[in-house]
Tab-separated table of C-alpha atoms in Angstrom:
chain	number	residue	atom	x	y	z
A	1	UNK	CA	-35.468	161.050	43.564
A	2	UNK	CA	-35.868	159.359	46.898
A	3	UNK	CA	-36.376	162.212	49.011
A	4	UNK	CA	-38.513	163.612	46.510
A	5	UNK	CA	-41.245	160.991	46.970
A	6	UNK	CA	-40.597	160.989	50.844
A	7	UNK	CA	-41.903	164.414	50.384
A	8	UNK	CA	-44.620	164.333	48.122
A	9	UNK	CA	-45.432	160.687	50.059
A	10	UNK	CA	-45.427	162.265	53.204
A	11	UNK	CA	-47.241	165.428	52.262
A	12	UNK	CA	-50.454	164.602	50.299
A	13	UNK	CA	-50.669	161.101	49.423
A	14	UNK	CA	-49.919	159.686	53.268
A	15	UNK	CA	-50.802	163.219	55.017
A	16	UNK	CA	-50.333	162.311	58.579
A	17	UNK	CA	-53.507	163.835	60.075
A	18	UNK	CA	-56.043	163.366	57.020
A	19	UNK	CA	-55.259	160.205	55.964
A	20	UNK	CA	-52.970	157.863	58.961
A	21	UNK	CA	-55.495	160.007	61.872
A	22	UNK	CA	-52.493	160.777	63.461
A	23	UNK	CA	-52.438	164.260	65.387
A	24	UNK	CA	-56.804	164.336	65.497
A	25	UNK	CA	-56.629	166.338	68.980
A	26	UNK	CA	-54.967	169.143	67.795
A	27	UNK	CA	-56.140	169.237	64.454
A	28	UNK	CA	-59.508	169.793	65.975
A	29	UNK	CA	-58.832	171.591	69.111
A	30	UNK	CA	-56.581	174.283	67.308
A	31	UNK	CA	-57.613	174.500	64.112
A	32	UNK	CA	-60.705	177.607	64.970
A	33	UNK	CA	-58.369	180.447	63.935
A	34	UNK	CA	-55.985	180.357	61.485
A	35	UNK	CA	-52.973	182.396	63.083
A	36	UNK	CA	-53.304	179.895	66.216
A	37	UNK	CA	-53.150	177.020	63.681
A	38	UNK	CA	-50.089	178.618	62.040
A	39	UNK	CA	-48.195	179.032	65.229
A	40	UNK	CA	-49.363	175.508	66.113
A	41	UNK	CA	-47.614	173.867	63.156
A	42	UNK	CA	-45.080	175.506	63.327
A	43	UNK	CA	-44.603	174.450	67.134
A	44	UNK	CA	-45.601	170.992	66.091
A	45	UNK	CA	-42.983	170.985	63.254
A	46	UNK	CA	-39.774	172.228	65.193
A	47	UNK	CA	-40.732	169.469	68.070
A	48	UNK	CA	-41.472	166.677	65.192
A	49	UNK	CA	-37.955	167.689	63.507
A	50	UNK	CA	-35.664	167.363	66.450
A	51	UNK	CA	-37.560	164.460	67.766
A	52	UNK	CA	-37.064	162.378	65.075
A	53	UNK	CA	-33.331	163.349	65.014
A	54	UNK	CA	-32.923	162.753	68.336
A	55	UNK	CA	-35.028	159.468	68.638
A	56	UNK	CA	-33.152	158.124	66.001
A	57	UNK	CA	-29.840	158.835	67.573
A	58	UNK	CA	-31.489	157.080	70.552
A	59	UNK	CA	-32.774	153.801	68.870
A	60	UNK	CA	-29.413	153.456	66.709
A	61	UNK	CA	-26.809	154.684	69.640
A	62	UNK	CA	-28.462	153.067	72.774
A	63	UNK	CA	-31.622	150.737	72.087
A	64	UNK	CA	-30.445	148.746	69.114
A	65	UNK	CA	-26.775	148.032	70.824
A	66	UNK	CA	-28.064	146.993	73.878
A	67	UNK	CA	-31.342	145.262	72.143
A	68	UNK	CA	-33.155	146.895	74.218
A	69	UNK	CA	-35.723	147.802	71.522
A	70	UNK	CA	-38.781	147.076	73.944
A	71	UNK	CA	-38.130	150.304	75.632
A	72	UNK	CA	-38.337	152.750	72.474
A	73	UNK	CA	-42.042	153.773	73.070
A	74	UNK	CA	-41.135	155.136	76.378
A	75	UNK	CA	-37.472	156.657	75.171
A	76	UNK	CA	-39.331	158.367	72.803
A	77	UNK	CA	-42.176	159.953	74.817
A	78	UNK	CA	-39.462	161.004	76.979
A	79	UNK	CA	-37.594	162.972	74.386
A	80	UNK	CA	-40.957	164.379	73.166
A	81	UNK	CA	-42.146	165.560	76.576
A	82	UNK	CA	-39.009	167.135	77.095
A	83	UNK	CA	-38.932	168.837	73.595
A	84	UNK	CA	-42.377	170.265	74.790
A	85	UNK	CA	-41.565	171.903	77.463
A	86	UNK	CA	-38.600	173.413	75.648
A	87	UNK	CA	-40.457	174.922	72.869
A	88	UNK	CA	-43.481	176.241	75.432
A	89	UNK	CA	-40.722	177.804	77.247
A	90	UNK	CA	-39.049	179.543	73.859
A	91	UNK	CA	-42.660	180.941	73.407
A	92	UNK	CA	-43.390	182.138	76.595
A	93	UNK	CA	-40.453	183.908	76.263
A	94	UNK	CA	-40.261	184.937	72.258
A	95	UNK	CA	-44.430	185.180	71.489
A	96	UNK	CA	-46.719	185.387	74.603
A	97	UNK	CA	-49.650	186.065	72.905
A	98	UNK	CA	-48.720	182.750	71.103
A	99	UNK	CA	-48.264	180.681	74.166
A	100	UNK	CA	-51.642	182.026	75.486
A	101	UNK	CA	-53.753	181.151	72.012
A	102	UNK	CA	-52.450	177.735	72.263
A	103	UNK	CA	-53.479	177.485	75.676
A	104	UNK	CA	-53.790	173.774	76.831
A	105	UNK	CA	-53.171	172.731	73.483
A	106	UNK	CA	-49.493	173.540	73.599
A	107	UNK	CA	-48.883	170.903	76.790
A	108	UNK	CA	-50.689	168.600	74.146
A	109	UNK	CA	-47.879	168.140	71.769
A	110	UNK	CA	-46.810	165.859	74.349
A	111	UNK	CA	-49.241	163.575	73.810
A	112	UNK	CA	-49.636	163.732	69.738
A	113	UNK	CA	-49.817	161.154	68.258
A	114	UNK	CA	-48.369	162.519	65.264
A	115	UNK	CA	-44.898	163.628	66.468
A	116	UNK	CA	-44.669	159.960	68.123
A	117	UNK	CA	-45.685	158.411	64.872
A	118	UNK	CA	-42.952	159.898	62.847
A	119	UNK	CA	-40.586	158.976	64.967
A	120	UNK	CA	-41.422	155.419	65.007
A	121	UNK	CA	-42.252	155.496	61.345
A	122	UNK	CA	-39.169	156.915	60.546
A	123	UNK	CA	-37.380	153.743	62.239
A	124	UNK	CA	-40.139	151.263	60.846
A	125	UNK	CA	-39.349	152.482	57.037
A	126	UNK	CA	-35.261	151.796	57.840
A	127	UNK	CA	-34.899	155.294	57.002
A	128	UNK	CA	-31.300	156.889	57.525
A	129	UNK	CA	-31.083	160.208	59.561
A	130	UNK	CA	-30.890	162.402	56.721
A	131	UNK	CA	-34.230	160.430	55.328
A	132	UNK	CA	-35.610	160.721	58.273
A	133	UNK	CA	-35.144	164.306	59.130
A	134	UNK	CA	-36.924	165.464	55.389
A	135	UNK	CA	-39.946	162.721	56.433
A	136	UNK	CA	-40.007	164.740	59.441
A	137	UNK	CA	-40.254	168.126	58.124
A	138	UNK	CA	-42.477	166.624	55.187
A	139	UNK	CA	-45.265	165.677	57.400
A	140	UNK	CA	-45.215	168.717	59.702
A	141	UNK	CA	-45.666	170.416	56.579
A	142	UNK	CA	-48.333	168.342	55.911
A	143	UNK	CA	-49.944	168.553	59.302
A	144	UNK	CA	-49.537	172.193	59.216
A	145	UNK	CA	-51.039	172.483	55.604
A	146	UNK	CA	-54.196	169.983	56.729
A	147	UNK	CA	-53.985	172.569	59.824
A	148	UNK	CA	-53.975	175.765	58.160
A	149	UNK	CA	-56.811	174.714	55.412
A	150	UNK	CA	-59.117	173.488	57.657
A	151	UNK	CA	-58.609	176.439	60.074
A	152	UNK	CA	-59.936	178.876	57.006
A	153	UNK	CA	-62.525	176.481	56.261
A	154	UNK	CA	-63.987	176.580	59.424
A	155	UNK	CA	-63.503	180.036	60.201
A	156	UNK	CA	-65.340	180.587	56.639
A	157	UNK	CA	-68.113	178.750	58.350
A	158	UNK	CA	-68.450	181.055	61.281
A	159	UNK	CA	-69.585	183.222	58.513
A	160	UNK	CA	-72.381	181.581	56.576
A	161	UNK	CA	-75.991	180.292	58.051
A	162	UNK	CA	-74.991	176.617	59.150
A	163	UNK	CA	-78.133	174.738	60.305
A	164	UNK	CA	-78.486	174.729	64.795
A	165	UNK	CA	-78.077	171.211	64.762
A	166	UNK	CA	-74.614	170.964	62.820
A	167	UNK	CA	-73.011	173.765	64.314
A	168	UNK	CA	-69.782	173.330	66.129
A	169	UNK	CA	-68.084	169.951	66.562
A	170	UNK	CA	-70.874	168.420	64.215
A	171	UNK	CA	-69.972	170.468	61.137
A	172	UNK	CA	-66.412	170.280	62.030
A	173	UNK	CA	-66.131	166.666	61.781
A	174	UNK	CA	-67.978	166.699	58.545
A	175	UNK	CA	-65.582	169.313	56.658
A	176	UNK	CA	-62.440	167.477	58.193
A	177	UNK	CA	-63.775	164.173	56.720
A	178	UNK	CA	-64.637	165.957	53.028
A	179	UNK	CA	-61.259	167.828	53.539
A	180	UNK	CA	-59.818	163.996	54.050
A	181	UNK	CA	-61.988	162.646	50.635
A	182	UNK	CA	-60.169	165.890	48.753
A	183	UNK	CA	-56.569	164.594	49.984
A	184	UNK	CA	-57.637	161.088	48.739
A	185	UNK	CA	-57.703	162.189	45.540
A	186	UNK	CA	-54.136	162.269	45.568
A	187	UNK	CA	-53.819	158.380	46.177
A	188	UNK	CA	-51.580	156.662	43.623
A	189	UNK	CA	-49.695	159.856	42.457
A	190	UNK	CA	-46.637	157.867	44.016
């Protein structure tokens, strides 16, 4: 039952990108075709999964033993950053045209916030590694449903007659904060 509300938690209730505002940059930056917002969650998913495993190996092998717990923000950015330039290498080789629709965002999983957030929420929440791992893939799901939603939305809205002054980032920024009001509504179902 535990995992169960880790998932449904982590999913729509506490969706990392709608409702923490972790992982903003790419959620916006990515998000103006859907098959480029697809292959970014799934990049950002297979980089938040073995992150977290291998973070948490970190803090319980090396930090917590040697109480060296100060140093976990920067152990962790370092196993992200290398992560990154593992899975940009996979699809440069695997799915080129891939690699080139993320474009600068893919360098950019370095930097989000959400894959560094999980990890450190994972050890916040005392999770164990096997708790950790389905918090992990539950919020990538989540990030890559937010993702893949507000990718249709907005290409839906390249469609219809949006007003000169709201098009682009204006409009954009308004149906990512109803699309955050609609997750809301799942506050309190755990």
């Amino acid at each position: 039952m535990n995992y169960f509300v880790i998932v449904i938690s982590a999913i729509l209730v506490n969706n990392i990108v709608l409702m923490q505002f972790l992982g903003i940059c790419p959620f916006l930056g990515v998000s103006k075709r859907v098959s480029t917002a697809a292959g970014m969650a799934g990049a950002v998913t297979f980089v938040m999964v073995l992150a977290t495993i291998v973070t948490y190996l970190i803090q319980k092998l090396i930090l917590d033993p040697l109480q060296i717990g100060f140093m976990q923000t920067i152990a962790f950015i370092l196993v992200i950053a290398s992560l990154v330039q593992l899975v940009e290498i996979i699809l440069k080789k695997a799915s080129p045209s891939l690699y080139q629709a993320l474009g600068i965002f893919l360098p950019l999983i370095t930097t989000n916030c959400a894959i560094l957030g999980v990890a450190i929420l994972t050890i916040q929440k005392d999770y164990n590694l096997m708790e950790g791992v389905v918090f992990a893939i539950a919020n990538a799901i989540g990030f890559g449903i937010a993702l893949v939603a507000f990718a249709g939305i907005r290409e839906h809205l390249d469609l219809v007659d949006v007003p000169k002054g709201l098009r682009g980032t204006p409009i954009a920024l308004i149906t990512a904060g109803i699309l955050a009001m609609a997750f809301m509504g799942f506050s309190g179902l755990v």
